[in-house]
One Martini backbone bead per residue (centre of mass of N, CA, C, O) as a GRO file, in nm:
protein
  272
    1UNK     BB    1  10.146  11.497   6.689
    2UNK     BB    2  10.020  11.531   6.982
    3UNK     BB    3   9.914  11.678   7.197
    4UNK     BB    4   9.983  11.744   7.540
    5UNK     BB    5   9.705  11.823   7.635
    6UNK     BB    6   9.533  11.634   7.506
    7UNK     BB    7   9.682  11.380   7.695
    8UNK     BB    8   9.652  11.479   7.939
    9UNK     BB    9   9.299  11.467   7.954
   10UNK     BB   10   9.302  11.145   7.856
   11UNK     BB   11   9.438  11.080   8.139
   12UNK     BB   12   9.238  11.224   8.336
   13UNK     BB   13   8.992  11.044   8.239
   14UNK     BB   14   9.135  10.732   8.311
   15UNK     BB   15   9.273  10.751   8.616
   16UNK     BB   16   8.997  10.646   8.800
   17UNK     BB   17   8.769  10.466   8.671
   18UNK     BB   18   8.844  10.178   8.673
   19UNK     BB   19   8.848  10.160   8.987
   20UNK     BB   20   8.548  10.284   9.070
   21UNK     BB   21   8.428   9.994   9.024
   22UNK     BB   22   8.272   9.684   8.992
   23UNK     BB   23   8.388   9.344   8.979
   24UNK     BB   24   8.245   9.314   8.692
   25UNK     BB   25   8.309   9.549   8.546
   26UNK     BB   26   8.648   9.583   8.578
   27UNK     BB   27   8.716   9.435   8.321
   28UNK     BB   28   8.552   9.596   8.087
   29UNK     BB   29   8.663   9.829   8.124
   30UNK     BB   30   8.979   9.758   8.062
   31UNK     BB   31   8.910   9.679   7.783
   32UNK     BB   32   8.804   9.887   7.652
   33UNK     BB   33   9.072  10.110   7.751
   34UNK     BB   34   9.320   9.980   7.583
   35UNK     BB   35   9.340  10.097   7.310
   36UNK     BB   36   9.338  10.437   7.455
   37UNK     BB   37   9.607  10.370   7.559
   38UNK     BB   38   9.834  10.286   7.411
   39UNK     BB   39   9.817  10.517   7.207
   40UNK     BB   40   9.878  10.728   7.428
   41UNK     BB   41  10.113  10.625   7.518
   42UNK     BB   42  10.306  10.636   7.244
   43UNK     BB   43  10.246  10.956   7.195
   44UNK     BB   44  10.423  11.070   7.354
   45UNK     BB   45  10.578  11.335   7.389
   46UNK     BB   46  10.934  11.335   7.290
   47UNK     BB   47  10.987  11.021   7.184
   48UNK     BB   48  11.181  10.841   7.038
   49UNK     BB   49  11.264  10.646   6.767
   50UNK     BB   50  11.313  10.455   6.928
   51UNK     BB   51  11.246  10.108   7.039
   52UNK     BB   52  11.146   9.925   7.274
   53UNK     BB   53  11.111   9.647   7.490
   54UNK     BB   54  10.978   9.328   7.437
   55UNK     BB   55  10.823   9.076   7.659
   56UNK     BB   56  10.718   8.729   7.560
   57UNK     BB   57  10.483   8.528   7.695
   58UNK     BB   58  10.374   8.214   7.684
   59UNK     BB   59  10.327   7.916   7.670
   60UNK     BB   60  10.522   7.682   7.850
   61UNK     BB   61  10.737   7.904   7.906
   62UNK     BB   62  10.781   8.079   7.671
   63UNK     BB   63  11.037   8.287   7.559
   64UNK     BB   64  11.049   8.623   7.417
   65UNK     BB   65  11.329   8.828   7.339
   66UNK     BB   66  11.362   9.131   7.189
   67UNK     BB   67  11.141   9.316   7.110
   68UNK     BB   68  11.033   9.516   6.810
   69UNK     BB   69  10.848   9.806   6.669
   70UNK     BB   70  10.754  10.058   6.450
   71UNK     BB   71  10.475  10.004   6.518
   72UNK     BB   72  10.110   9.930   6.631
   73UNK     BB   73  10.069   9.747   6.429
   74UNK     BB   74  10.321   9.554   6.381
   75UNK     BB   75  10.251   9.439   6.720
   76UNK     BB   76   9.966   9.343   6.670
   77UNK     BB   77  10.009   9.113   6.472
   78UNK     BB   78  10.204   8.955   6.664
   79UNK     BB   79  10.029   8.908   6.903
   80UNK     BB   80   9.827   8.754   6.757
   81UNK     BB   81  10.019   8.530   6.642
   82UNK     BB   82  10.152   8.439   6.950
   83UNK     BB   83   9.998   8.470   7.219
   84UNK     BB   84  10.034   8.594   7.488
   85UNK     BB   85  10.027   8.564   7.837
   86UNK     BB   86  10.269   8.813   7.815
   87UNK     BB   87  10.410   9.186   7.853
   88UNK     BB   88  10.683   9.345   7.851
   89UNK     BB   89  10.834   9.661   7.924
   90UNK     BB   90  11.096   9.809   7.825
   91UNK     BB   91  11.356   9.965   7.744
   92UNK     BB   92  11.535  10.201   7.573
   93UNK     BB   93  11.786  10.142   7.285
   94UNK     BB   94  12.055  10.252   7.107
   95UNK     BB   95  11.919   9.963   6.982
   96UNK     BB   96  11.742   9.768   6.821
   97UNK     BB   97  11.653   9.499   6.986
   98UNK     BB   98  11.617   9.321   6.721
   99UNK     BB   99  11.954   9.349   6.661
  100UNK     BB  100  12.163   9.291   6.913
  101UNK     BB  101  12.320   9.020   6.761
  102UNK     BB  102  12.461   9.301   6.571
  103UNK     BB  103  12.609   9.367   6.796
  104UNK     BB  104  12.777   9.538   7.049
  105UNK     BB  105  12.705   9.509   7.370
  106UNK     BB  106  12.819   9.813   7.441
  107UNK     BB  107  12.658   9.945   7.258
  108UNK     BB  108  12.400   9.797   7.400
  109UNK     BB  109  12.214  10.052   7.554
  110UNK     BB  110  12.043  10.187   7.765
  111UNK     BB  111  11.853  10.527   7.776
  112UNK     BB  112  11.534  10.471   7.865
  113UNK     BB  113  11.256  10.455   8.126
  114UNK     BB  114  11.002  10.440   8.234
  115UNK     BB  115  10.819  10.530   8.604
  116UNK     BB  116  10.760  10.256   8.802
  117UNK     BB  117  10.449  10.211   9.009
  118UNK     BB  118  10.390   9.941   9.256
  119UNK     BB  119  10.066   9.825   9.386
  120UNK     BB  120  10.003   9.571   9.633
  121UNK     BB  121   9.760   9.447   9.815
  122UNK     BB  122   9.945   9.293  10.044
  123UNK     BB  123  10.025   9.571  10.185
  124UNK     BB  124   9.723   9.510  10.345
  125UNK     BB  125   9.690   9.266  10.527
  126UNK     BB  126   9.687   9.438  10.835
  127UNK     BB  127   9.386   9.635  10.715
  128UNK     BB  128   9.250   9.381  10.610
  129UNK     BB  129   8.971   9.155  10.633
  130UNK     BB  130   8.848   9.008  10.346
  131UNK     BB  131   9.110   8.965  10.258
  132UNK     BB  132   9.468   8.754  10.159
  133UNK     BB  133   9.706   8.797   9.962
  134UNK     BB  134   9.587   8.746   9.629
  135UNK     BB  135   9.295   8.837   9.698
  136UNK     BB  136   9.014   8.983   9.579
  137UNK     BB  137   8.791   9.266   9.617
  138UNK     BB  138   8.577   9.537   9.629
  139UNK     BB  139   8.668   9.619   9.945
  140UNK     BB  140   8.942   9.657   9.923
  141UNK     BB  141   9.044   9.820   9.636
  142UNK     BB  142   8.977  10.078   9.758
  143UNK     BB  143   9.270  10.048   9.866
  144UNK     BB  144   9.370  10.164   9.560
  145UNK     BB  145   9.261  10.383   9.500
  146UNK     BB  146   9.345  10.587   9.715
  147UNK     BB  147   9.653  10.552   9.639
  148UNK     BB  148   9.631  10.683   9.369
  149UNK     BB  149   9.511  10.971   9.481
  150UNK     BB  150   9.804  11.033   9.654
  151UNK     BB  151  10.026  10.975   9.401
  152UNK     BB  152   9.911  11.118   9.155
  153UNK     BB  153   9.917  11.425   9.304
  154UNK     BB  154  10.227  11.398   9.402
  155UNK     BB  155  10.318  11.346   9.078
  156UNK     BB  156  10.214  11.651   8.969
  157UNK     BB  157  10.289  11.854   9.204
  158UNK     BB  158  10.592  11.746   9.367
  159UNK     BB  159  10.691  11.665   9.022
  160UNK     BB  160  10.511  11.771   8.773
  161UNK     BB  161  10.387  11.527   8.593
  162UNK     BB  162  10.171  11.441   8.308
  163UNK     BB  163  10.233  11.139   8.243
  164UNK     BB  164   9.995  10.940   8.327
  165UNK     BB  165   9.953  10.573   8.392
  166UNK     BB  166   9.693  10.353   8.469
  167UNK     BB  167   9.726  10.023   8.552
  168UNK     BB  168   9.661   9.699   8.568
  169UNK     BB  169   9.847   9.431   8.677
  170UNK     BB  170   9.659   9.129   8.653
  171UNK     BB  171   9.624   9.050   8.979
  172UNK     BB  172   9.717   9.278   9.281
  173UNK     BB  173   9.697   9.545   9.124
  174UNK     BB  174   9.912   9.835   9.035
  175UNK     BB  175  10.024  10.071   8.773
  176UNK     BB  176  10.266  10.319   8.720
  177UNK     BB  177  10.308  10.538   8.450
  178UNK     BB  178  10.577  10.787   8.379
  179UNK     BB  179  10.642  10.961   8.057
  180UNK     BB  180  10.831  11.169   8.092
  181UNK     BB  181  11.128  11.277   8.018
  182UNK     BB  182  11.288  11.298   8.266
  183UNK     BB  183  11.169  11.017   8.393
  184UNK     BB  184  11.292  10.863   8.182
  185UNK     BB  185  11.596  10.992   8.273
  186UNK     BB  186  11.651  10.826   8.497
  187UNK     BB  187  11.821  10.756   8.782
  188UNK     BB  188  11.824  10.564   8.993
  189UNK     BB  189  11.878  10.722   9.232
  190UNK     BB  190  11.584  10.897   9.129
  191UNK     BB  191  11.416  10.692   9.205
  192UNK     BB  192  11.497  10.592   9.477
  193UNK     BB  193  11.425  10.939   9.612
  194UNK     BB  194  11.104  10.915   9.523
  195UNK     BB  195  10.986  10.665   9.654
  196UNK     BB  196  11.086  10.749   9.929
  197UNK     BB  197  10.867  11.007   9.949
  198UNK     BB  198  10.638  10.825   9.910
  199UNK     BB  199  10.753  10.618  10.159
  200UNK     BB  200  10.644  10.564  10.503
  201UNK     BB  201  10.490  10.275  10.523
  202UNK     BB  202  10.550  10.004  10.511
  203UNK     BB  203  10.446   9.719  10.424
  204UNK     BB  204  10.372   9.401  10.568
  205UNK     BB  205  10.536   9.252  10.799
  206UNK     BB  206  10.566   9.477  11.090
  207UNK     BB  207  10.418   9.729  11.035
  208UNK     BB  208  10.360   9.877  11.327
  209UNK     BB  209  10.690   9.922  11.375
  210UNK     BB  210  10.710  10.148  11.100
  211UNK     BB  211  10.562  10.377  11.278
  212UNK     BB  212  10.696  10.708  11.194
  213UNK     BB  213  10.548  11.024  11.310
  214UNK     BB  214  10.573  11.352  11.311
  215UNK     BB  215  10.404  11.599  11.457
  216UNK     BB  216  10.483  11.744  11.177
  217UNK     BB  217  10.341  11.742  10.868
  218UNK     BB  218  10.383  11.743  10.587
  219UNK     BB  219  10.230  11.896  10.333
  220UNK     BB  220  10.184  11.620  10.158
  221UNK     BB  221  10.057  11.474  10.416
  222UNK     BB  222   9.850  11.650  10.498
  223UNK     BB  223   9.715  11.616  10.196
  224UNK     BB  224   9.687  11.284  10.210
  225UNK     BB  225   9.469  11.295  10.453
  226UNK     BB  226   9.243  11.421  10.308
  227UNK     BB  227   9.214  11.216  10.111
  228UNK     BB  228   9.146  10.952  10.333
  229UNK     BB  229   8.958  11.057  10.555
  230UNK     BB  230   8.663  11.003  10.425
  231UNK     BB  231   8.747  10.663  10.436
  232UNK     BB  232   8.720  10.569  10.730
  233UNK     BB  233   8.447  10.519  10.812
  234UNK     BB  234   8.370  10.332  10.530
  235UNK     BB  235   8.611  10.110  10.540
  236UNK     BB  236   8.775  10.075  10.797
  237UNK     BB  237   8.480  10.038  10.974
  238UNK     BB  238   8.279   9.915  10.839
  239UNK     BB  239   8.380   9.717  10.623
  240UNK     BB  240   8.641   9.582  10.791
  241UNK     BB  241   8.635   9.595  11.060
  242UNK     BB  242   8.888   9.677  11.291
  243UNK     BB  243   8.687   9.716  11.589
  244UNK     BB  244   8.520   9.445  11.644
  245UNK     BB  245   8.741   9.309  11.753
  246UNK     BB  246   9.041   9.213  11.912
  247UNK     BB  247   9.211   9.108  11.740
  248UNK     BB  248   9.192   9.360  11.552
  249UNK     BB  249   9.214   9.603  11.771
  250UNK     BB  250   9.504   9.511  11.808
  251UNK     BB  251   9.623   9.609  11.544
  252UNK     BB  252   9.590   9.909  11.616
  253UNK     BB  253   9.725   9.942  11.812
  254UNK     BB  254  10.020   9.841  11.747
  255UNK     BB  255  10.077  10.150  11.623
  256UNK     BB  256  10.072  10.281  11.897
  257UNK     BB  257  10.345  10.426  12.143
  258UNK     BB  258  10.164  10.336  12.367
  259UNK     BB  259  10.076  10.121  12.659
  260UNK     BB  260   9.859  10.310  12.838
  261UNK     BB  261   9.668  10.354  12.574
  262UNK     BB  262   9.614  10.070  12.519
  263UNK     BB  263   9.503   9.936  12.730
  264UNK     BB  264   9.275  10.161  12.809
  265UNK     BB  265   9.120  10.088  12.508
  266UNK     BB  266   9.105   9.787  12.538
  267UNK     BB  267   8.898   9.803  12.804
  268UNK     BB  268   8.708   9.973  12.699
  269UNK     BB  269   8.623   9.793  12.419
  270UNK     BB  270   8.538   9.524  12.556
  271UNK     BB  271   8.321   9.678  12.766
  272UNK     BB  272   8.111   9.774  12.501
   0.00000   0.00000   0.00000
C-alpha cells in the first residue's frame, strides 16, 4: 500500500504542470501523465476490496456497461483489446459490476464514489473574448488554471481533503476527482452543501445578474481574491481587452448595480 504522505506529494506535484503549458505541448503533457495518474488514483490510501464501475463508449455508439477489473494490468489489457473512444468511471457497488446480472437488484447498491468537480470553459464565455462555445485557446485556458488554484486551495484548507486529482476533461474543461474516504462517502446533499460553498457566482447566460456580493467578504472568498488579483491586468485587461470596446466594456458595466456609476463610467471610457 503506497503511503499516504507519499501520494498526497504525487499529487502535488501533478495538480498544475499540465495546465500551465502552451497549446502544442499540453496534450503530450497530459499523454506522458496518464499512466502516472492512474495509478496514483487507484493506490489511494484506503480504498475497498470492491471494483468501481467502468463505462465504455466504443465507435459506433456501442456502449459497454458495468465493467470492472480486479487490478490494472487486466483493466489495461482490456482497453487495449476494445479500444474505447470514452470511458466513464462510475460508483463502487456492494457486487462486483460485471456480476450485476447475477444477484438481486435490491442487493446491488452504490456503496461509494469520488467527488467531482466539473469546470467548463463555457461558463466563461461572457468575460473571454478569444473564443466561445466549445473553442479553446492558450488564452482562455489560463482562466482554467487560475479557477484549479482557487479549487484546489479551498477543497484542501477549508475542507481538508488531501487526495485531489485534477484532469482535462477531454474536451473544454477540467475535472477535479476527491478520492478521500469521507469524500467517497458522501451523500448527495453533502456534495451538493460543497458545491454550493464554492459556487459564488453561475457562469452562462444573464450571469452579470447572479452578481451579488456582501460588503465584507468571506475569508475564503478573500483568500480567492488574492489569488485571482494577480492575473487581473495580464489576462482580464491586456490578453482579453475587456475594456477596448464599448461593448466588451459595457458587458463589464452591467456587473456593477449601481446605473449612475455605469452611465459616468461609460462617459468616461467613451471619450479617452
Amino acid at each position: 500500500m503506497t503511503d499516504k504522505k507519499q501520494i498526497s506529494e504525487e499529487l502535488k506535484d501533478v495538480d498544475m504542470s499540465i495546465f500551465d503549458d502552451d497549446d502544442d505541448a499540453m496534450e503530450d503533457d497530459i499523454n506522458q501523465v496518464d499512466d502516472h495518474l492512474a495509478n496514483v488514483h487507484l493506490q489511494t490510501p484506503e480504498r475497498p476490496s470492491f471494483q468501481p464501475k467502468f463505462f465504455f463508449t466504443l465507435p459506433s455508439d456501442i456502449y459497454i456497461r458495468y465493467n470492472s477489473f480486479a487490478n490494472i494490468d487486466i483493466m489495461k489489457k482490456e482497453i487495449e483489446r476494445l479500444q474505447p473512444i470514452k470511458i466513464d468511471i462510475g460508483a463502487v457497488y456492494s457486487v462486483k459490476p460485471k456480476d450485476k446480472k447475477t444477484v438481486n437488484e435490491k442487493v446491488f447498491k452504490p456503496l461509494e464514489k469520488e467527488l467531482v468537480f466539473d469546470i467548463d470553459m463555457t461558463d466563461y464565455d461572457e468575460i473571454r473574448t478569444c473564443c466561445s462555445g466549445g473553442d479553446i485557446c492558450h488564452k482562455c485556458w489560463e482562466f482554467m488554471t487560475i479557477a484549479i488554484k482557487v479549487i484546489d486551495v479551498s477543497l484542501r484548507e477549508d475542507f481538508g481533503f488531501k487526495h485531489l486529482l485534477w484532469v482535462y476533461s477531454g474536451r473544454r474543461g477540467v475535472h477535479c476527482w476527491v478520492s478521500d474516504e469521507r469524500a467517497r462517502k458522501l451523500d448527495n446533499e453533502s456534495r451538493k452543501a460543497i458545491v454550493g460553498f464554492l459556487e459564488i457566482i453561475k457562469g452562462g447566460a444573464e450571469m452579470s445578474r447572479k452578481v451579488k456580493l456582501p460588503h465584507i467578504l468571506h475569508p475564503s472568498l478573500t483568500r480567492s481574491l488574492e489569488i485571482v488579483k494577480p492575473y487581473f491586468g495580464s489576462l482580464v485587461l491586456d490578453t482579453q481587452g475587456v475594456l477596448d470596446t464599448p461593448d466588451e466594456w459595457n458587458k463589464v458595466l452591467d456587473f456593477i448595480n449601481d446605473t449612475g456609476k455605469n452611465k459616468n463610467n461609460n462617459n468616461t471610457w467613451y471619450h479617452k
